[in-house]
mmCIF file of C-alpha atoms in Angstrom:
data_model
loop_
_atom_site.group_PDB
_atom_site.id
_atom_site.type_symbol
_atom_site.label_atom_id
_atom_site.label_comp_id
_atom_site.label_asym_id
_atom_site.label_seq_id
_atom_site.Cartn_x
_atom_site.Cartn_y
_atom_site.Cartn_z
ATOM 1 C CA UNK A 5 19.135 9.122 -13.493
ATOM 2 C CA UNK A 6 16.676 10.609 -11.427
ATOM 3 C CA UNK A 7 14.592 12.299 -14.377
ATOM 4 C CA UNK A 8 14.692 8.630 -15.625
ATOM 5 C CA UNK A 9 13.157 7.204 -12.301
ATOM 6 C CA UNK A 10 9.881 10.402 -12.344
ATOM 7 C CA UNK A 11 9.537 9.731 -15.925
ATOM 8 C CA UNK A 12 9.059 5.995 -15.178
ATOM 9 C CA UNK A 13 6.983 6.831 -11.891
ATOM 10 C CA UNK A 14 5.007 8.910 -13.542
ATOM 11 C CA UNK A 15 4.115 6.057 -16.325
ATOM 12 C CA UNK A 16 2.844 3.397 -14.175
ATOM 13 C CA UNK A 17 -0.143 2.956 -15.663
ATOM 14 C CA UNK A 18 0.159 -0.735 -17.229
ATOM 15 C CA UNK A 19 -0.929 0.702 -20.588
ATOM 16 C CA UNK A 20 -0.300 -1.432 -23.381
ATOM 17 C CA UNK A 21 2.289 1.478 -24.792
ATOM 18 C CA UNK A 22 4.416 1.167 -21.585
ATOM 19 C CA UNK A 23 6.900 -1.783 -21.401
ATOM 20 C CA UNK A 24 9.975 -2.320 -19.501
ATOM 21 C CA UNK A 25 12.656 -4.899 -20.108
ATOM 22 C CA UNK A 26 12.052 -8.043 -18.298
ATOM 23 C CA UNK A 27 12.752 -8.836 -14.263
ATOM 24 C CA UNK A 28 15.259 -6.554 -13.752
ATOM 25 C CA UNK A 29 13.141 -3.358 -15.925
ATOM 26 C CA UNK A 30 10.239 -4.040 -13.557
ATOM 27 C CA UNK A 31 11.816 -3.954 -10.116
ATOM 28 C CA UNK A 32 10.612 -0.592 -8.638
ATOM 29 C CA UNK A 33 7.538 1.723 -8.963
ATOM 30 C CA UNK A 34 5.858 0.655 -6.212
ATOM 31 C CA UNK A 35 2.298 2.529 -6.018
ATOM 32 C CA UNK A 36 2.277 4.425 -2.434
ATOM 33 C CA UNK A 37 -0.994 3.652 -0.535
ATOM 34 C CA UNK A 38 -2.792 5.842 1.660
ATOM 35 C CA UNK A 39 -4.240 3.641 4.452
ATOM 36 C CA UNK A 40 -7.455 4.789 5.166
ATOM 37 C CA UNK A 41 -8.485 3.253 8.051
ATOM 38 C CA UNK A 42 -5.408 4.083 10.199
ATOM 39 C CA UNK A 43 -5.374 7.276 8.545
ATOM 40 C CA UNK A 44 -9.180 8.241 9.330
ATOM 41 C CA UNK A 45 -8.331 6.195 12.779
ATOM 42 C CA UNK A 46 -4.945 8.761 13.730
ATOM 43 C CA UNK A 47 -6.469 11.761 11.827
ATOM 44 C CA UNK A 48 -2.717 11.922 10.069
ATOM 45 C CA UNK A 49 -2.070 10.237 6.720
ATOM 46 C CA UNK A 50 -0.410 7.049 6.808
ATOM 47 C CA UNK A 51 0.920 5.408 3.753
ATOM 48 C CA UNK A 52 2.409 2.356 2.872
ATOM 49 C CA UNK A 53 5.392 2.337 0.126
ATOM 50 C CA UNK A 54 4.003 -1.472 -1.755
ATOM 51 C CA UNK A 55 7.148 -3.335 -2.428
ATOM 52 C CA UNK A 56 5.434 -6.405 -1.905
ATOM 53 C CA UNK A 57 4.500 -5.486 -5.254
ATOM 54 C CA UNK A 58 7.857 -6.116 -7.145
ATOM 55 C CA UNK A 59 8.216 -8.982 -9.352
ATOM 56 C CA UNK A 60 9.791 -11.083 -6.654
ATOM 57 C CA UNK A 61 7.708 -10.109 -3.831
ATOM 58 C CA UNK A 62 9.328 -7.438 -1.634
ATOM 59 C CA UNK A 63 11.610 -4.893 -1.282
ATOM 60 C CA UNK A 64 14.626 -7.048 -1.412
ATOM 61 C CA UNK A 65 14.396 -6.902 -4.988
ATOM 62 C CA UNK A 66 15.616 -3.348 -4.951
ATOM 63 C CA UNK A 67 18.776 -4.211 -2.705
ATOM 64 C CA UNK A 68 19.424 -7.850 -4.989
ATOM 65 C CA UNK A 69 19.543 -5.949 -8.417
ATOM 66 C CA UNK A 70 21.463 -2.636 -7.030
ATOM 67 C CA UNK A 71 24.399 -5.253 -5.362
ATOM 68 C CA UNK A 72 24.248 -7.139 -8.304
ATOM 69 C CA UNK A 73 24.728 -4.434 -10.601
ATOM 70 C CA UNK A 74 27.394 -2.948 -9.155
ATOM 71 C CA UNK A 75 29.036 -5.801 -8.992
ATOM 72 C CA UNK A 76 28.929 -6.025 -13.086
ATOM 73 C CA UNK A 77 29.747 -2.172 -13.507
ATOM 74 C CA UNK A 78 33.196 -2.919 -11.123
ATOM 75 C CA UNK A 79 34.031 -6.146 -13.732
ATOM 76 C CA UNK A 80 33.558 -8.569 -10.392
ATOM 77 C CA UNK A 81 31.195 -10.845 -12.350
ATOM 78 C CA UNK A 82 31.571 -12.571 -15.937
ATOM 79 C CA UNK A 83 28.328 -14.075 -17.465
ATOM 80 C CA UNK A 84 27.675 -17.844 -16.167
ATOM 81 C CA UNK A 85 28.903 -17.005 -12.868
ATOM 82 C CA UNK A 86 28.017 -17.247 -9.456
ATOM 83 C CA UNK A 87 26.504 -15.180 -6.968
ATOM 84 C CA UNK A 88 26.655 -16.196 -3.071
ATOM 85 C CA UNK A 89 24.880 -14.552 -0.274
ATOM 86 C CA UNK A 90 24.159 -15.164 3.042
ATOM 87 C CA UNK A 91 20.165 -14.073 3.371
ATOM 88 C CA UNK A 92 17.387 -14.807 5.974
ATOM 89 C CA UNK A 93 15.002 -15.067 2.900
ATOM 90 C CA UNK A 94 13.981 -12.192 0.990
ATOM 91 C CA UNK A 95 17.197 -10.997 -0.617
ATOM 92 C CA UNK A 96 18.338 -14.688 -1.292
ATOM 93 C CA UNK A 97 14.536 -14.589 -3.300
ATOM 94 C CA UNK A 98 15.760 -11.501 -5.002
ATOM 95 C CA UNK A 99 18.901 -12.655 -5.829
ATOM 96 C CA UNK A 100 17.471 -16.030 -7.271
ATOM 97 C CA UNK A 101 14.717 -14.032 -9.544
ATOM 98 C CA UNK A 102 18.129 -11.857 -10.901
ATOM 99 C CA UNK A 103 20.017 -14.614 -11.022
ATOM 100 C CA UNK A 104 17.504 -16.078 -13.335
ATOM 101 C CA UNK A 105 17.293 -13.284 -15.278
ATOM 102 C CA UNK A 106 20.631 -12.618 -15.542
ATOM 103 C CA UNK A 107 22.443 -16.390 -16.324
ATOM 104 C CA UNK A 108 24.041 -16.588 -13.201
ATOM 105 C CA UNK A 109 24.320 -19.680 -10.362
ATOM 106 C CA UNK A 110 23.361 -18.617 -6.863
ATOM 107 C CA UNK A 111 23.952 -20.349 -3.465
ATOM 108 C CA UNK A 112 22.064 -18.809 -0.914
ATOM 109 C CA UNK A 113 23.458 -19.692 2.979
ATOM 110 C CA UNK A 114 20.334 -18.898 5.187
ATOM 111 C CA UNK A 115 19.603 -19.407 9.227
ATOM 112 C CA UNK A 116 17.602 -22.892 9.977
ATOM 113 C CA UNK A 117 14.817 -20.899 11.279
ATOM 114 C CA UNK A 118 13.400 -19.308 8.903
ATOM 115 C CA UNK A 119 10.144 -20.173 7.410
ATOM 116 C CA UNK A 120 10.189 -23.178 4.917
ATOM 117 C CA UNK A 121 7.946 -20.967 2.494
ATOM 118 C CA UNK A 122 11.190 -19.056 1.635
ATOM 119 C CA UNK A 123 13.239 -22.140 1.596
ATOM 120 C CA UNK A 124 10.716 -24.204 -0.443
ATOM 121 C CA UNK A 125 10.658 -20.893 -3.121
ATOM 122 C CA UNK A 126 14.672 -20.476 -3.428
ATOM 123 C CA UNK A 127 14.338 -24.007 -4.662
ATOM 124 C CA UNK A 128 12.198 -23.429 -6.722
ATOM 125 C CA UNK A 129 13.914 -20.471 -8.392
ATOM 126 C CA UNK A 130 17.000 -22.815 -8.775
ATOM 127 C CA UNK A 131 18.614 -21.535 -6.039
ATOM 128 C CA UNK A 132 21.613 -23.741 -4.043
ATOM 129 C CA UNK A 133 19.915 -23.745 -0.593
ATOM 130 C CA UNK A 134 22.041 -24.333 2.241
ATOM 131 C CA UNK A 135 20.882 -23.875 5.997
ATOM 132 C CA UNK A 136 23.145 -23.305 8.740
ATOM 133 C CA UNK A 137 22.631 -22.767 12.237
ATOM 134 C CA UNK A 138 21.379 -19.561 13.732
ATOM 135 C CA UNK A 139 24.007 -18.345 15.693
ATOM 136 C CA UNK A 140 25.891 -14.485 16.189
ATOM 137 C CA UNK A 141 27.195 -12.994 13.582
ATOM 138 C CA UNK A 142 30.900 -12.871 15.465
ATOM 139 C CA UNK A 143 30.515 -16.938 15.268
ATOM 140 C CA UNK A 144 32.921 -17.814 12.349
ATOM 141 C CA UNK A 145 29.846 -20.255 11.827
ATOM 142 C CA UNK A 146 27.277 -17.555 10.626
ATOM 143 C CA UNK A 147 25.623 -17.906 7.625
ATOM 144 C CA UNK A 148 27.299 -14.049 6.546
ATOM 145 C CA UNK A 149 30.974 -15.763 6.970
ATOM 146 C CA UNK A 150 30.266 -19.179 5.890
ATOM 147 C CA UNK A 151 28.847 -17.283 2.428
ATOM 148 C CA UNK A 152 31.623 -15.185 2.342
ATOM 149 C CA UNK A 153 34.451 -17.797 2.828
ATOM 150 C CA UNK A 154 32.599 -20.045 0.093
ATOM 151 C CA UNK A 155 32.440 -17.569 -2.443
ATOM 152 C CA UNK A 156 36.410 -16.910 -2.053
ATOM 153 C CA UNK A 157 36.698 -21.126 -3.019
ATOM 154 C CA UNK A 158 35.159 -19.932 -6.819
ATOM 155 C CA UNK A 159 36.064 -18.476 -9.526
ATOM 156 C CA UNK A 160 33.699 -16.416 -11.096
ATOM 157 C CA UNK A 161 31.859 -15.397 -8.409
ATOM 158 C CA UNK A 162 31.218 -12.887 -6.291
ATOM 159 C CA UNK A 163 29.722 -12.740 -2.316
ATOM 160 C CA UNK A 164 27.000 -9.596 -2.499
ATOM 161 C CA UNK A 165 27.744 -9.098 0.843
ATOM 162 C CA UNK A 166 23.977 -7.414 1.664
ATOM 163 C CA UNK A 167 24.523 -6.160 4.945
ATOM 164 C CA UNK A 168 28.142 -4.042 4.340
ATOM 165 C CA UNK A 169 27.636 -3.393 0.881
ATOM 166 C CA UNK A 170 26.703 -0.107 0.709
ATOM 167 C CA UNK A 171 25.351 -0.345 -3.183
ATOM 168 C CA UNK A 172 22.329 -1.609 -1.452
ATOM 169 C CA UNK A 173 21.922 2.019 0.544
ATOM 170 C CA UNK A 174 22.405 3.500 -2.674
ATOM 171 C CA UNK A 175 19.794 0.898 -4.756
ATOM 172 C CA UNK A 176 17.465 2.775 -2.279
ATOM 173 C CA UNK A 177 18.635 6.428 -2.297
ATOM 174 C CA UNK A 178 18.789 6.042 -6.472
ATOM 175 C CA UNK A 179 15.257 4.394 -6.585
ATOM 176 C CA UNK A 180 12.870 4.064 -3.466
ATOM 177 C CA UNK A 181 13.750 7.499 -2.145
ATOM 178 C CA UNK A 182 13.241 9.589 -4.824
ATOM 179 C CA UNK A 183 10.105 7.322 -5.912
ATOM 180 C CA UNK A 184 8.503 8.679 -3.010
ATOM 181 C CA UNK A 185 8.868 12.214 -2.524
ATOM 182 C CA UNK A 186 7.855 12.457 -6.473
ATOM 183 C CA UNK A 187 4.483 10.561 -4.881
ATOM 184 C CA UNK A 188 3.897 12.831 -1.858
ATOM 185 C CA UNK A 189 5.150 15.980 -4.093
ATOM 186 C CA UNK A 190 8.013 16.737 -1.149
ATOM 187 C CA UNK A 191 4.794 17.309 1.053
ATOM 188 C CA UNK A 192 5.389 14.634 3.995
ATOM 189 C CA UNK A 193 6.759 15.042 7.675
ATOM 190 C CA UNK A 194 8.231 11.203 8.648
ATOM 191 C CA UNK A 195 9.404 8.127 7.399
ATOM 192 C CA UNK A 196 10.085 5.122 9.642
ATOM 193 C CA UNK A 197 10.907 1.089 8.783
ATOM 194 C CA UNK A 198 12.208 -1.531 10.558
ATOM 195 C CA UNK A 199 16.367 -2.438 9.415
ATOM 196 C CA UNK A 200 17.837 -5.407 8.702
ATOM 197 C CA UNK A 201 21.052 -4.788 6.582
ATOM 198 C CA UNK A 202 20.344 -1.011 6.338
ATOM 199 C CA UNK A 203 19.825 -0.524 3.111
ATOM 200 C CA UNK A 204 16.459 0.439 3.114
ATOM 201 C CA UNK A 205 16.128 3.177 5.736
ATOM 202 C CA UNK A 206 20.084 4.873 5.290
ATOM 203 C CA UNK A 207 18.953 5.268 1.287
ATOM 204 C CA UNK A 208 15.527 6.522 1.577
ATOM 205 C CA UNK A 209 16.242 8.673 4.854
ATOM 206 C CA UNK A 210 19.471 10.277 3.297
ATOM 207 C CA UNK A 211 17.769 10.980 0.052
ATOM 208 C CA UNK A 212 14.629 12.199 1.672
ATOM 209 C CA UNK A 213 16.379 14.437 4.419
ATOM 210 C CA UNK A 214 18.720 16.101 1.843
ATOM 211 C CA UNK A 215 15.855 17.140 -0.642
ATOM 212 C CA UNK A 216 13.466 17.984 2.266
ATOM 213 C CA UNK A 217 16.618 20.188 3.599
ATOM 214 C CA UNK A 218 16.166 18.829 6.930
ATOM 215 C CA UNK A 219 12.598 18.776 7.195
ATOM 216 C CA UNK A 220 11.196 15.454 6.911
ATOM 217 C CA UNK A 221 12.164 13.263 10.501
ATOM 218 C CA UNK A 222 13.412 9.779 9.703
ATOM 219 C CA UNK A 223 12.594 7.026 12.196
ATOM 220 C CA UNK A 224 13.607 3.356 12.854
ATOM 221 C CA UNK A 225 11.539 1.111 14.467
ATOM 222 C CA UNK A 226 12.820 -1.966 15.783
ATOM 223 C CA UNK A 227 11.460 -5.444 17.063
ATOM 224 C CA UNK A 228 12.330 -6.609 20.306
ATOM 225 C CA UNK A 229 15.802 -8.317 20.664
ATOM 226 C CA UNK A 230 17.479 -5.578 18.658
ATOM 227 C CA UNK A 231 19.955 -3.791 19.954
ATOM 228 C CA UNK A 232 19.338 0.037 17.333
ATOM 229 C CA UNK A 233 16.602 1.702 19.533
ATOM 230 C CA UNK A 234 19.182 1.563 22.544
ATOM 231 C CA UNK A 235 21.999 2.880 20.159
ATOM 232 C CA UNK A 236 20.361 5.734 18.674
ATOM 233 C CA UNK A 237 18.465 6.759 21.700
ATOM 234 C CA UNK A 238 21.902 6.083 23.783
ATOM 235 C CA UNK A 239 23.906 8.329 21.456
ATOM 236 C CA UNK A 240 26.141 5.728 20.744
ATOM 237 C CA UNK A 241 26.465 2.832 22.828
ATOM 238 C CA UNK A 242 26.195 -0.766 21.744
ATOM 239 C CA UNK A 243 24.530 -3.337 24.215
ATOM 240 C CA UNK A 244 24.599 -7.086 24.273
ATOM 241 C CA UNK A 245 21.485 -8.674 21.955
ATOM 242 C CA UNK A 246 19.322 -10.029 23.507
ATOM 243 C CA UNK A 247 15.518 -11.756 23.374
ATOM 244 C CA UNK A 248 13.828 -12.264 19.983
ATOM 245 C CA UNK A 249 11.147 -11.727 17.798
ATOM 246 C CA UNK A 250 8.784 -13.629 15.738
ATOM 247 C CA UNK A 251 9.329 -10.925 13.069
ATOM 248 C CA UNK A 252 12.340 -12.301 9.965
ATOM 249 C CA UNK A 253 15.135 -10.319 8.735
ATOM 250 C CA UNK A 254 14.764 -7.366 10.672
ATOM 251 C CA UNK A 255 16.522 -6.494 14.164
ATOM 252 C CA UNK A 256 20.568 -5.669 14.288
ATOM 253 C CA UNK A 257 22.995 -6.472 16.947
ATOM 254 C CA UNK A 258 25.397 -4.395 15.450
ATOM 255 C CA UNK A 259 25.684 -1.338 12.810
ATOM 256 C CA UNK A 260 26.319 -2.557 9.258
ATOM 257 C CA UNK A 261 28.370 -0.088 6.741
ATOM 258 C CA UNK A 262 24.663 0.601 5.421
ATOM 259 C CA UNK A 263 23.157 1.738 8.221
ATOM 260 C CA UNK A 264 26.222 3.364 9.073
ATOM 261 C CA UNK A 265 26.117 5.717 6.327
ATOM 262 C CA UNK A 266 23.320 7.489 7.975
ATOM 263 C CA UNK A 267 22.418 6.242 11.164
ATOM 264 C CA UNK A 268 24.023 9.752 12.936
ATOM 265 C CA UNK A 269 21.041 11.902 11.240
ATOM 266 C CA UNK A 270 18.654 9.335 12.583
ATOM 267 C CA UNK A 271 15.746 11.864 14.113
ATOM 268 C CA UNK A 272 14.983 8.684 16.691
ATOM 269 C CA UNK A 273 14.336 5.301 17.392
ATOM 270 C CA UNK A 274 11.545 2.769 19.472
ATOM 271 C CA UNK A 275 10.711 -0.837 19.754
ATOM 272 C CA UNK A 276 7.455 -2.634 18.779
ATOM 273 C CA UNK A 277 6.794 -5.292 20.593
ATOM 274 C CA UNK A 278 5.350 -8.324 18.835
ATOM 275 C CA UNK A 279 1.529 -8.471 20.431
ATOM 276 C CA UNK A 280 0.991 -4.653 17.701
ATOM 277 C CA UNK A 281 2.564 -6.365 15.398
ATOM 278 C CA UNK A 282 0.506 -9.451 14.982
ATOM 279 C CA UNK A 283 -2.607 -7.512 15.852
ATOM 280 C CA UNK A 284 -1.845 -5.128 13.050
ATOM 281 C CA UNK A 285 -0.877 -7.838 10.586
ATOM 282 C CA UNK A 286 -4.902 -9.133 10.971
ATOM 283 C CA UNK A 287 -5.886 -5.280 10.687
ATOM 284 C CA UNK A 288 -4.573 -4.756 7.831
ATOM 285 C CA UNK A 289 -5.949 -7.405 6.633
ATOM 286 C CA UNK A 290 -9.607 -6.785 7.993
ATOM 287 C CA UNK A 291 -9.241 -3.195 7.115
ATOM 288 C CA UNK A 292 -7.167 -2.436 3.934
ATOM 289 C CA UNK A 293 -7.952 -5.571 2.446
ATOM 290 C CA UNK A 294 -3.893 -6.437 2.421
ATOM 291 C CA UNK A 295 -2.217 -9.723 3.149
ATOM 292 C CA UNK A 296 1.097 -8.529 4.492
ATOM 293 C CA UNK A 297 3.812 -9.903 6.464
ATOM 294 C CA UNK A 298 4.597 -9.730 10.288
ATOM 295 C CA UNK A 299 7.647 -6.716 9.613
ATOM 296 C CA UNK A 300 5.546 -4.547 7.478
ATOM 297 C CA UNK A 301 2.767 -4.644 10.534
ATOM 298 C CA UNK A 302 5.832 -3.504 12.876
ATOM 299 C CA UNK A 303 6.922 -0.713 10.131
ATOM 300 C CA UNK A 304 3.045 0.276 9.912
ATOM 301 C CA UNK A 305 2.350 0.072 13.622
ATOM 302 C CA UNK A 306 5.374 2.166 13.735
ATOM 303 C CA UNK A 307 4.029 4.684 11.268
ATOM 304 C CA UNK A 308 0.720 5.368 13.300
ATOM 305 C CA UNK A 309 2.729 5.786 16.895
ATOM 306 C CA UNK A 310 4.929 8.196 14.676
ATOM 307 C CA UNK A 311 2.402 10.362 13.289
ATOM 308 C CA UNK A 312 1.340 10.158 17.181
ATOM 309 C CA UNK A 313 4.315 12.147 18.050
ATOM 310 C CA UNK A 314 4.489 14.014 15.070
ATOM 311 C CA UNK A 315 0.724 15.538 15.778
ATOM 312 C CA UNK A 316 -2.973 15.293 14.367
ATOM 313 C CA UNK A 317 -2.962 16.170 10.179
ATOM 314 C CA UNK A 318 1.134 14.872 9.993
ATOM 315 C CA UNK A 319 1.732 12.431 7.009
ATOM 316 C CA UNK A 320 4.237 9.358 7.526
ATOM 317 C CA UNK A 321 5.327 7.028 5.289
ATOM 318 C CA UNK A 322 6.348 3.372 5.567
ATOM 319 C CA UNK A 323 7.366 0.273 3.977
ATOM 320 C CA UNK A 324 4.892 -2.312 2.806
ATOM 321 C CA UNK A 325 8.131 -5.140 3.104
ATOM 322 C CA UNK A 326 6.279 -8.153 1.397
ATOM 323 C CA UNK A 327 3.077 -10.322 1.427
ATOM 324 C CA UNK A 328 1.960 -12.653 4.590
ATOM 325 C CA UNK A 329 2.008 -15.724 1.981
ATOM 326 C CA UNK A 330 5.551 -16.408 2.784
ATOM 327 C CA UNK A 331 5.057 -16.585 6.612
ATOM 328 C CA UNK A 332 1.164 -17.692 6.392
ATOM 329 C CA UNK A 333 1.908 -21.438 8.238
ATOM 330 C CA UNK A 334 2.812 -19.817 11.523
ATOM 331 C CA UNK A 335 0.807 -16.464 11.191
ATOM 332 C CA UNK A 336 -2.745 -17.659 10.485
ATOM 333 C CA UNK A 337 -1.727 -21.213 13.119
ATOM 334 C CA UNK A 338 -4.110 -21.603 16.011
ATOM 335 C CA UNK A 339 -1.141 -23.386 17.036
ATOM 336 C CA UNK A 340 1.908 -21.502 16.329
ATOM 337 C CA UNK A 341 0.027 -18.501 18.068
ATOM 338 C CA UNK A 342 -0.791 -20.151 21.386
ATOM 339 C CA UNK A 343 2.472 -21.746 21.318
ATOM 340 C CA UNK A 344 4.488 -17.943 21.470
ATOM 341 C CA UNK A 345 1.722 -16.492 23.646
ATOM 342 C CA UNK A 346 0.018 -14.361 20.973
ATOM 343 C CA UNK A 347 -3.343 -15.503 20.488
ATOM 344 C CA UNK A 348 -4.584 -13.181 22.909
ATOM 345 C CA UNK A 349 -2.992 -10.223 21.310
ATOM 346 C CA UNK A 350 -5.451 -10.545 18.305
ATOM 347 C CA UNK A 351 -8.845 -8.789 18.815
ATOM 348 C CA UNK A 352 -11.958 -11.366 19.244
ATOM 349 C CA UNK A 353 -13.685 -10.065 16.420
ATOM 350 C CA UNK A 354 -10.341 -10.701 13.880
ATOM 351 C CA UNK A 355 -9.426 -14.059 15.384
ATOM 352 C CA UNK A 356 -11.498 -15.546 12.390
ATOM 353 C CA UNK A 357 -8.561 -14.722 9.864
ATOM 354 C CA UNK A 358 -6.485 -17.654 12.191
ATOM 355 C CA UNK A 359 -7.803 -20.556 9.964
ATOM 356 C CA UNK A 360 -4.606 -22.731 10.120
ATOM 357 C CA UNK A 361 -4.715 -25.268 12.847
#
């Protein structure tokens, strides 16, 4: 498997002798960019891991195939049936694209405040869109139960089950891991994201920290409201969530079977409040020429403050989650801005990037 994945690595060239088999062949690969203006900026090397370019937009497309193909290996799903998840947005896109490609139905629960982008684009995709209030997950009214308890009225059908599913860790430690020590040849001293379900950071940290031996610190970062900084930094202890963020899909109030798989070899954990990362989200733009969304600023504001603590000359890596397109009606608003106190967290000179009214 993993000769398979530096083989394909390797080939990323878009030659015209270089295919791969539809949707599902093209998920992964992502190029790894070095960010040279935070990099010249920190005097470390920062780079950004660019799943916003998989085929359905972001990294989610990793989790979506890997917890859909286990469920096919494990018999759980017969062709023309259905796959229900309960999704803030970016899996439930993933899922839809797979779905697609696949000849399956998919009903996607989601929270009622997420951005209509996402909902307007599962629709699109053919996915059954249903949104639900936004309320804790030990509600029996959460959009994670209401999926699950759906799902068990089918036949044919399986609930993916993102968060406790721990084929999405392994999607990660199978794929994104590996992809990127092959890209930094081994030679790389932190990684750090942001965690919704888990998936992303317990796959890539556990691959990376076994084949570094140790070496290579793994980080989360988390937005404000979360309750993971105070758990890993506590040693242990969960706290009551609180507060919120303008950042989607990222943030825990509790320790899913993902994270849980490798949150105890954590090296540490901080917060990021929101004013870095909407500031970073129009640096990025101004300065790397990328259109990315408000948790890959967090994840990239949290790469610089890592390679901070790490010392001048470290290299960090990070997760580029998905493009700003999806979130672009309340991150480029005048009005959205003033109206959650952020419009003076932008620099003066970058404010011109906030066209929206």
């Amino acid at each position: 498997m993993f000769s398979a994945l530096r083989v394909a690595a390797r080939a990323r060239g878009f030659t015209s002798s270089s295919t791969v088999d539809g949707f599902t062949g093209s998920v992964g690969n992502t190029p790894l960019i070095l960010l040279k203006g935070l990099s010249e900026k920190t005097g470390s090397q920062i780079y950004g891991k660019a799943e916003f370019q998989n085929p359905g937009g972001s990294v989610k497309d990793r989790a979506a195939l890997g917890v859909v193909r286990s469920a096919e290996e494990k018999g759980l799903i017969k062709p023309g049936g259905t796959v229900v998840e309960g999704t803030a947005g970016n899996t439930g896109i993933g899922l839809a694209h797979v779905c697609r490609a696949k000849g399956y139905n998919c009903v996607i629960y989601m929270p009622d405040n997420q951005s209509q982008e996402k909902i307007d684009l599962l629709r699109m995709l053919g996915a059954d869109v249903r949104p639900v209030p936004a309320v804790a997950y030990d509600n029996p009214q959460n959009y994670n139960h209401q999926a699950r308890d759906y799902a068990k009225t089918l036949t044919n059908a399986i609930w993916t089950d993102q968060f406790d599913n721990t084929a999405n860790a392994h999607a990660h430690y199978i794929s994104t891991g590996p992809e990127i020590w092959e890209q930094t040849n081994g030679d790389l001293d932190g990684f750090i994201c942001a965690t919704g379900t888990g998936g992303t950071l317990a796959g890539v940290g556990k691959y990376l920290k076994e084949k570094s031996g140790g070496k290579i610190q793994i980080w989360l970062a988390d937005p404000p409201g979360s309750v993971l900084t105070s758990y890993v930094n506590s040693g242990g202890k969960l706290i009551e969530r609180s507060g919120s963020s303008i950042t989607e899909g990222i943030g825990q109030g509790r320790i899913t079977n993902n994270l849980g798989t490798f949150v105890n070899e954590l090296s540490g954990a901080f917060t990021v409040q929101d004013e870095k990362s909407i500031a970073m989200i129009y640096e990025l733009l101004h300065t790397e020429g990328l259109y990315l969304g408000a948790s890959t600023a967090l994840n990239v504001v949290a790469a610089v403050e890592l390679a901070g603590k790490l010392g001048r000359g470290s290299k960090v890596a990070t997760i580029l989650c998905d493009g700003a397109y999806r979130y672009q009606s309340r991150l480029f608003s005048k009005k959205w801005l003033k109206m959650k106190g952020l419009e003076d967290a932008i620099p003066e000179h970058l404010k011109k990037y906030a066209v929206l009214d």
